[in-house]
mmCIF file of C-alpha atoms and ligand atoms in Angstrom:
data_model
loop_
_atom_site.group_PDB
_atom_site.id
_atom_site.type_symbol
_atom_site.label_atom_id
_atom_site.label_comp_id
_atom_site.label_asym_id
_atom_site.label_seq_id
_atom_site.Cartn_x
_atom_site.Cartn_y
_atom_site.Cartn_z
ATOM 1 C CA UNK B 1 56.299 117.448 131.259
ATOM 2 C CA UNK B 2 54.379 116.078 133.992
ATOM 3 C CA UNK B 3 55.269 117.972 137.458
ATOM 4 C CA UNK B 4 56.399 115.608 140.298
ATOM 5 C CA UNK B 5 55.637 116.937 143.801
ATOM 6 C CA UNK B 6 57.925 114.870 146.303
ATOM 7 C CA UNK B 7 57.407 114.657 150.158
ATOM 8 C CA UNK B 8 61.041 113.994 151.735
ATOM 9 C CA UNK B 9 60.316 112.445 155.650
ATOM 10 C CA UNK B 10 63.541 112.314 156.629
ATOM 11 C CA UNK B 11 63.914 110.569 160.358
ATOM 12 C CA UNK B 12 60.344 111.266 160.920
ATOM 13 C CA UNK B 13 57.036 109.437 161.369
ATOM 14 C CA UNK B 14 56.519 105.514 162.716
ATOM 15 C CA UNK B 15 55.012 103.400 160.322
ATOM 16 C CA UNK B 16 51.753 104.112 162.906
ATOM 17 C CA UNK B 17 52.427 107.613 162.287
ATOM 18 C CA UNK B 18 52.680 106.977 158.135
ATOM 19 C CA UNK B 19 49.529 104.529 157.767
ATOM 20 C CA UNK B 20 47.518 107.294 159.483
ATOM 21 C CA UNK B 21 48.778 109.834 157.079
ATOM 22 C CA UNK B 22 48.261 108.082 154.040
ATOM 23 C CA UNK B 23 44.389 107.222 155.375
ATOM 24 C CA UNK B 24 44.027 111.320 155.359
ATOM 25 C CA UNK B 25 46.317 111.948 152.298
ATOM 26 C CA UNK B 26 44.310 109.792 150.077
ATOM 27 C CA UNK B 27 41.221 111.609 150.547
ATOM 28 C CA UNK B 28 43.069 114.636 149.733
ATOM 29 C CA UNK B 29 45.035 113.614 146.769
ATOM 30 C CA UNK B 30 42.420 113.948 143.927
ATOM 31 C CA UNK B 31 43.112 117.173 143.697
ATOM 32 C CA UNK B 32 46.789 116.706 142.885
ATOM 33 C CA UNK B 33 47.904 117.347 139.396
ATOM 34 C CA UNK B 34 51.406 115.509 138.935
ATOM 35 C CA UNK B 35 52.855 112.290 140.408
ATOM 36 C CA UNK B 36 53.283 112.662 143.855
ATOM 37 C CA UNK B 37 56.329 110.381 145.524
ATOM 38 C CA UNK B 38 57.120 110.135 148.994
ATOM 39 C CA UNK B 39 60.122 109.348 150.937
ATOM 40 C CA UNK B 40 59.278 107.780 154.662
ATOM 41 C CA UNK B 41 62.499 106.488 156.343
ATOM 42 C CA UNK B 42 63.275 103.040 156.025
ATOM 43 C CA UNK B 43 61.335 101.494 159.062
ATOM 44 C CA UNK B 44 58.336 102.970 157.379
ATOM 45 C CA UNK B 45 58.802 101.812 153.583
ATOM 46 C CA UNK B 46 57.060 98.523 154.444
ATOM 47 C CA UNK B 47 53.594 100.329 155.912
ATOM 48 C CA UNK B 48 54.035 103.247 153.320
ATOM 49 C CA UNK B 49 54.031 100.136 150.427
ATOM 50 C CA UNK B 50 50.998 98.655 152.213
ATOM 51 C CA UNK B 51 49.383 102.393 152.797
ATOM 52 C CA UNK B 52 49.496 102.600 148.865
ATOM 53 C CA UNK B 53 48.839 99.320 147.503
ATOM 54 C CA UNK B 54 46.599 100.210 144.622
ATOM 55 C CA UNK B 55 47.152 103.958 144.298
ATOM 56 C CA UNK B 56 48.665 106.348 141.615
ATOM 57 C CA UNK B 57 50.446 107.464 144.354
ATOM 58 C CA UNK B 58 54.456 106.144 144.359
ATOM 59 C CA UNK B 59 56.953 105.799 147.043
ATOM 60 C CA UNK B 60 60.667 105.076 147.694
ATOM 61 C CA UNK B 61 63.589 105.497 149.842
ATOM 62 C CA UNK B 62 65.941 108.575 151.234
ATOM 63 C CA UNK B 63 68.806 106.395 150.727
ATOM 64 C CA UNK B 64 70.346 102.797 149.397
ATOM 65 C CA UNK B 65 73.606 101.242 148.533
ATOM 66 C CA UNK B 66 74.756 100.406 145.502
ATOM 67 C CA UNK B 67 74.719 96.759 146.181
ATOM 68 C CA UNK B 68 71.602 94.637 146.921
ATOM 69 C CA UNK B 69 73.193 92.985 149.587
ATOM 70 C CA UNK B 70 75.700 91.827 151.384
ATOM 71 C CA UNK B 71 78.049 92.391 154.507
ATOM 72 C CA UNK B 72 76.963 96.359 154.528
ATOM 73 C CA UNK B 73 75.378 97.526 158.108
ATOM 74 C CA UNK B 74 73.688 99.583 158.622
ATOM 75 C CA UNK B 75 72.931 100.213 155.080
ATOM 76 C CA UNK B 76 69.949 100.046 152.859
ATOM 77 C CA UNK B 77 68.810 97.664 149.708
ATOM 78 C CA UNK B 78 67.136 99.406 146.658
ATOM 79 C CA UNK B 79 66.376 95.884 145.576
ATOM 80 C CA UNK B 80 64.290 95.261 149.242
ATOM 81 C CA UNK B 81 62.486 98.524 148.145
ATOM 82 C CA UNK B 82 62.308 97.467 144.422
ATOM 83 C CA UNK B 83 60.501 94.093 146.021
ATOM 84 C CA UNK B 84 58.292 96.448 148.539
ATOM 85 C CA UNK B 85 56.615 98.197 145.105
ATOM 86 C CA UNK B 86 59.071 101.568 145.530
ATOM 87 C CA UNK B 87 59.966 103.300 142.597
ATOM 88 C CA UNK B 88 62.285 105.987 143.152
ATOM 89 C CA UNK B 89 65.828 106.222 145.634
ATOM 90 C CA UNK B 90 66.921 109.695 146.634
ATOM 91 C CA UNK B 91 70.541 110.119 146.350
ATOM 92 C CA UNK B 92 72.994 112.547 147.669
ATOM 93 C CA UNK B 93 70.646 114.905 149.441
ATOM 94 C CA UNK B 94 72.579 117.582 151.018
ATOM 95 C CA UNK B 95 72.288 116.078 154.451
ATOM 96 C CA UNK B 96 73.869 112.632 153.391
ATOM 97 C CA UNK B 97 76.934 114.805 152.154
ATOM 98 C CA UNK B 98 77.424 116.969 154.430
ATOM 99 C CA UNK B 99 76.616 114.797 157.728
ATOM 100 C CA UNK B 100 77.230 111.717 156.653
ATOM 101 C CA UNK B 101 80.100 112.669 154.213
ATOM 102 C CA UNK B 102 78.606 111.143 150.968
ATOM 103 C CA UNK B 103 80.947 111.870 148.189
ATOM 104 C CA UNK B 104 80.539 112.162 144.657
ATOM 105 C CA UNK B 105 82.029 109.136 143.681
ATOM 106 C CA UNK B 106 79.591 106.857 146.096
ATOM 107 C CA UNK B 107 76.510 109.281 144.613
ATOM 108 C CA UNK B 108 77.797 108.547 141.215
ATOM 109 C CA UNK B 109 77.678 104.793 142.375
ATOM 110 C CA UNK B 110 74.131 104.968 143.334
ATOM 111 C CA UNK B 111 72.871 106.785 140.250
ATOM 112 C CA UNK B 112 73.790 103.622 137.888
ATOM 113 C CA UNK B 113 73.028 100.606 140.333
ATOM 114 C CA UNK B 114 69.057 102.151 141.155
ATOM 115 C CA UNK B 115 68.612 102.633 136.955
ATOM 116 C CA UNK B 116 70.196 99.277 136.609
ATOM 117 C CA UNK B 117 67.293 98.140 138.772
ATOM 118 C CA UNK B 118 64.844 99.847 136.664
ATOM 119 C CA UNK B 119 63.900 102.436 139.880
ATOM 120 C CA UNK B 120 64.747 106.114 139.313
ATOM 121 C CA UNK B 121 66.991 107.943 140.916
ATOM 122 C CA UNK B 122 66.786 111.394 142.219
ATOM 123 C CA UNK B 123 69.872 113.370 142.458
ATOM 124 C CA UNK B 124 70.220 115.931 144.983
ATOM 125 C CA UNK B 125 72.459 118.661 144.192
ATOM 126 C CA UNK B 126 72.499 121.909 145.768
ATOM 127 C CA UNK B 127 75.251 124.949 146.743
ATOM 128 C CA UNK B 128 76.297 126.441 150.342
ATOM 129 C CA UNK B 129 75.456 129.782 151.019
ATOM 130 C CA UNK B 130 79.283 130.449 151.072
ATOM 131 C CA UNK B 131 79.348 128.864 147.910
ATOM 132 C CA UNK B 132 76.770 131.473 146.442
ATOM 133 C CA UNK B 133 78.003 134.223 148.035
ATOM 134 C CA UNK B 134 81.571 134.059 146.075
ATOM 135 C CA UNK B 135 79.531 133.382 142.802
ATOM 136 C CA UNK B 136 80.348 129.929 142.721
ATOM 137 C CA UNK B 137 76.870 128.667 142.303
ATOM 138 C CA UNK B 138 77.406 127.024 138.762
ATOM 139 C CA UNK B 139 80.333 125.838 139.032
ATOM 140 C CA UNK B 140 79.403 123.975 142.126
ATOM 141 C CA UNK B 141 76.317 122.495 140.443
ATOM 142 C CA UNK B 142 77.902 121.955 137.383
ATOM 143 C CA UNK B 143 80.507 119.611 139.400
ATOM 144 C CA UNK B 144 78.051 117.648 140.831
ATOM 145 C CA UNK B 145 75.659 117.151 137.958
ATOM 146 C CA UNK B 146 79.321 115.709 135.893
ATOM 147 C CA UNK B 147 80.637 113.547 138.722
ATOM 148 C CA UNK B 148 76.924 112.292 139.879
ATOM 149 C CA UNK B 149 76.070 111.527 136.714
ATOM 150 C CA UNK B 150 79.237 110.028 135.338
ATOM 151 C CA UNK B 151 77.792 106.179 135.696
ATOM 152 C CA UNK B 152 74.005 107.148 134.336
ATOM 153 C CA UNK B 153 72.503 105.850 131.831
ATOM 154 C CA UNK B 154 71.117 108.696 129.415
ATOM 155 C CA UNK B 155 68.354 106.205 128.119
ATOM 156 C CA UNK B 156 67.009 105.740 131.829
ATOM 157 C CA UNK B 157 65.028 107.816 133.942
ATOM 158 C CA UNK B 158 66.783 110.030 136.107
ATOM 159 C CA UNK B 159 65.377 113.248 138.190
ATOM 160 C CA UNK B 160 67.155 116.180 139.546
ATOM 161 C CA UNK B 161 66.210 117.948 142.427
ATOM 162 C CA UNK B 162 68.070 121.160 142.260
ATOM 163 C CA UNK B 163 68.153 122.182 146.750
ATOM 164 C CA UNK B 164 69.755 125.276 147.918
ATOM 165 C CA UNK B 165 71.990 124.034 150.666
ATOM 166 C CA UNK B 166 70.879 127.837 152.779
ATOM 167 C CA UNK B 167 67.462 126.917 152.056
ATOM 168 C CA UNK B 168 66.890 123.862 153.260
ATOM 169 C CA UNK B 169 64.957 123.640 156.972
ATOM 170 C CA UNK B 170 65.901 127.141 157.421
ATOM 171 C CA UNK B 171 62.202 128.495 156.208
ATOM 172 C CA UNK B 172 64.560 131.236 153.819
ATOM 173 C CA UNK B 173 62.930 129.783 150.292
ATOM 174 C CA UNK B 174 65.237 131.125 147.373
ATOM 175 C CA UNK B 175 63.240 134.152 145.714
ATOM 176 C CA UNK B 176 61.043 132.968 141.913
ATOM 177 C CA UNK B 177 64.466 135.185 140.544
ATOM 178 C CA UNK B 178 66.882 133.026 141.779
ATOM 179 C CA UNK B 179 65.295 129.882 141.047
ATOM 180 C CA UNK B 180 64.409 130.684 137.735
ATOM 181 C CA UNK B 181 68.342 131.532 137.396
ATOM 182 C CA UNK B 182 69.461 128.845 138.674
ATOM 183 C CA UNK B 183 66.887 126.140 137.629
ATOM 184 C CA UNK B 184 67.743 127.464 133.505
ATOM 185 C CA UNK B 185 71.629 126.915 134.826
ATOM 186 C CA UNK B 186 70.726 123.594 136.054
ATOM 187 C CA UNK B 187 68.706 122.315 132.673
ATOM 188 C CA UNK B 188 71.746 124.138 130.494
ATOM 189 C CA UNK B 189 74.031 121.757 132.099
ATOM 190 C CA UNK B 190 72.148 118.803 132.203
ATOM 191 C CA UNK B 191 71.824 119.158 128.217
ATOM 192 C CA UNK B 192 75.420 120.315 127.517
ATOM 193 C CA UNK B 193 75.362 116.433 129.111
ATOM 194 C CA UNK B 194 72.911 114.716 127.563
ATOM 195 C CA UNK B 195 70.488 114.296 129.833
ATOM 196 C CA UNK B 196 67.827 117.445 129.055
ATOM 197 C CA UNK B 197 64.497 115.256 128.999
ATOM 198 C CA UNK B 198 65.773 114.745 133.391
ATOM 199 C CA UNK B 199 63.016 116.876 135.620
ATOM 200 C CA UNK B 200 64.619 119.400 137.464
ATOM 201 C CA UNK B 201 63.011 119.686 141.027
ATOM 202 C CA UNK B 202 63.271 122.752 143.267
ATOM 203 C CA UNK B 203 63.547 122.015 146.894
ATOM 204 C CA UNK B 204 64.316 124.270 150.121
ATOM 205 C CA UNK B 205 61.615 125.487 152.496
ATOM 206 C CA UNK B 206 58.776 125.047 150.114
ATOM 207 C CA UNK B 207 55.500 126.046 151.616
ATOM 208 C CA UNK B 208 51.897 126.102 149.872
ATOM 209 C CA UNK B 209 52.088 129.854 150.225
ATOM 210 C CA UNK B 210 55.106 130.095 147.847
ATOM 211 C CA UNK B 211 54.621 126.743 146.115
ATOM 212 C CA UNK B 212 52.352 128.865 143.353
ATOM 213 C CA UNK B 213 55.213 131.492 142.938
ATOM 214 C CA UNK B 214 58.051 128.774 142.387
ATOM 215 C CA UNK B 215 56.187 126.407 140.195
ATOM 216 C CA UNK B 216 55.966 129.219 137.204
ATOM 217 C CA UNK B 217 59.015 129.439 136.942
ATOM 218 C CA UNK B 218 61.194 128.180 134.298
ATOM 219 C CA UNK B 219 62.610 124.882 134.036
ATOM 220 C CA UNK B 220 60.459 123.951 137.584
ATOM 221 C CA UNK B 221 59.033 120.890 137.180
ATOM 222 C CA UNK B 222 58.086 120.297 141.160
ATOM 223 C CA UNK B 223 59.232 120.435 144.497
ATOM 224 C CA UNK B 224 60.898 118.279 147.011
ATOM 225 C CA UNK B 225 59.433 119.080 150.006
ATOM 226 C CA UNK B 226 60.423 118.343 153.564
ATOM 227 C CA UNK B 227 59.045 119.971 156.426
ATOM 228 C CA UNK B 228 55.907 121.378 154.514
ATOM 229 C CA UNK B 229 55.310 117.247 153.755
ATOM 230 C CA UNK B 230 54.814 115.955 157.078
ATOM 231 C CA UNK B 231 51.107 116.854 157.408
ATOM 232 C CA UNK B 232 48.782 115.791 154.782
ATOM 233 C CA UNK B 233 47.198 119.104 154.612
ATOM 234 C CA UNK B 234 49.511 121.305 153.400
ATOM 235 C CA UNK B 235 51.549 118.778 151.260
ATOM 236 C CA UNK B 236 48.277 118.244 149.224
ATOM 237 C CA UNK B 237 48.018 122.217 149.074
ATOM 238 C CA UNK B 238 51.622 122.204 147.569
ATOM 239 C CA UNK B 239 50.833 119.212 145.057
ATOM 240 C CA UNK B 240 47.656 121.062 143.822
ATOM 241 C CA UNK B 241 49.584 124.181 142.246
HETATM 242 P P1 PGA S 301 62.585 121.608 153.689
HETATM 243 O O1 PGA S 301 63.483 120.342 153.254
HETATM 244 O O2 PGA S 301 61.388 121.646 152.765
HETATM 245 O O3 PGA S 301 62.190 121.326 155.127
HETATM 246 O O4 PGA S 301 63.439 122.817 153.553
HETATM 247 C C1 PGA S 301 63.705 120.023 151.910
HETATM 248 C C2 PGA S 301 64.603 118.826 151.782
HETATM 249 O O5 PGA S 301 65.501 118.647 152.624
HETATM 250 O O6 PGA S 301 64.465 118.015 150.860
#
């Protein structure tokens, strides 16, 4: 399977600040072996599309709603990025649920409406540190693969990026042991429900000095990367392993 290494912006860089990075990227990005995607925020999608116009390399947004429009502030269209040459939509990263209280059902929502649109969605699921620490790791990820995937479509692409909640911005990466646990976990559910042919993405304070480490590991099929994406240097270290 072909490894995708995914840069996740969140509420950072200008489109200024993202044409200037993809001008250094691209020199960079030979050396990459997979399909790289990024994720700039919103205000950025339109000089990230023109950045790439042309390239291999693919973009898309953190978030959208599961309409294409309408009376929704505030809110993004998948459609809008569909039009803008995007190809993927993140959905229900860890910091939509928790600080933004995006449920389930509305990730669930999301899933079906960005396949419907022929983009691919990539489902973020990922347990608390509370959550692993009373051994309720698969359980946890077991609820969120069912209810997230309830509305997919087992014929369409869909990726999974598998993010421990502990790990994420906190520079503590989960150790090759656990994700290899966890990521064989994650692809036993995803078969038990049909989808087994999904990727299965690790993400959570990846760094190009433990990028080589994680990538070995079973069922690890690349990283979504956030902090360790923002500077085109050591993103393009982490998409060379
Ligand atoms: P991090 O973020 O690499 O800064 O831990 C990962 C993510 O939130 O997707």
């Amino acid at each position: 399977m072909k490894k995708i290494f995914a840069a996740n912006w969140k509420l950072f860089k200008s489109p200024k600040e993202t044409r200037e990075f993809f001008a250094q990227f691209k020199e960079l990005a030979g050396k990459t072996t997979g399909e790289v995607v990024f994720f700039p925020s919103a205000i950025s999608l339109e000089a990230a599309s023109e950045s790439l116009k042309g390239s291999t390399i693919k973009f898309g947004a953190q978030n959208a709603y599961f309409q294409a429009q309408g009376a929704f502030t505030g809110e993004n269209s998948a459609q809008v990025v569909k039009d803008l040459g995007g190809s993927y939509i993140l959905i229900g990263h860890s910091e939509r649920r928790s600080i933004f209280g995006e449920g389930d059902a509305w990730v669930a929502d999301k899933v079906a409406f960005v396949q419907g649109l022929g983009l691919t969605p990539m489902l973020c699921i990922g347990e608390t540190l509370q959550e692993r620490e009373s051994a309720k790791t698969f359980r946890v990820l077991e609820t969120q693969l069912n209810l997230g995937l309830a509305k997919a479509d087992k014929t369409k692409p869909v990726v999974v990026a598998y993010e421990p909640v502990w790990a994420i911005g906190t520079g503590k990466v989960a150790t090759p042991e656990q994700v290899a646990e966890t990521h064989t976990d994650v692809y036993s559910i995803l078969k038990a429900l049909g989808f087994e042919s999904a990727p299965i993405l690790y993400g959570g304070s990846v760094k190009p000095d433990n990028a080589a480490g994680l990538i070995k590991q079973p069922h690890v099929n690349g990283f979504l990367v956030g902090g360790a994406s923002l500077e085109a240097k050591s993103f393009s270290e982490i998409a060379s392993v």
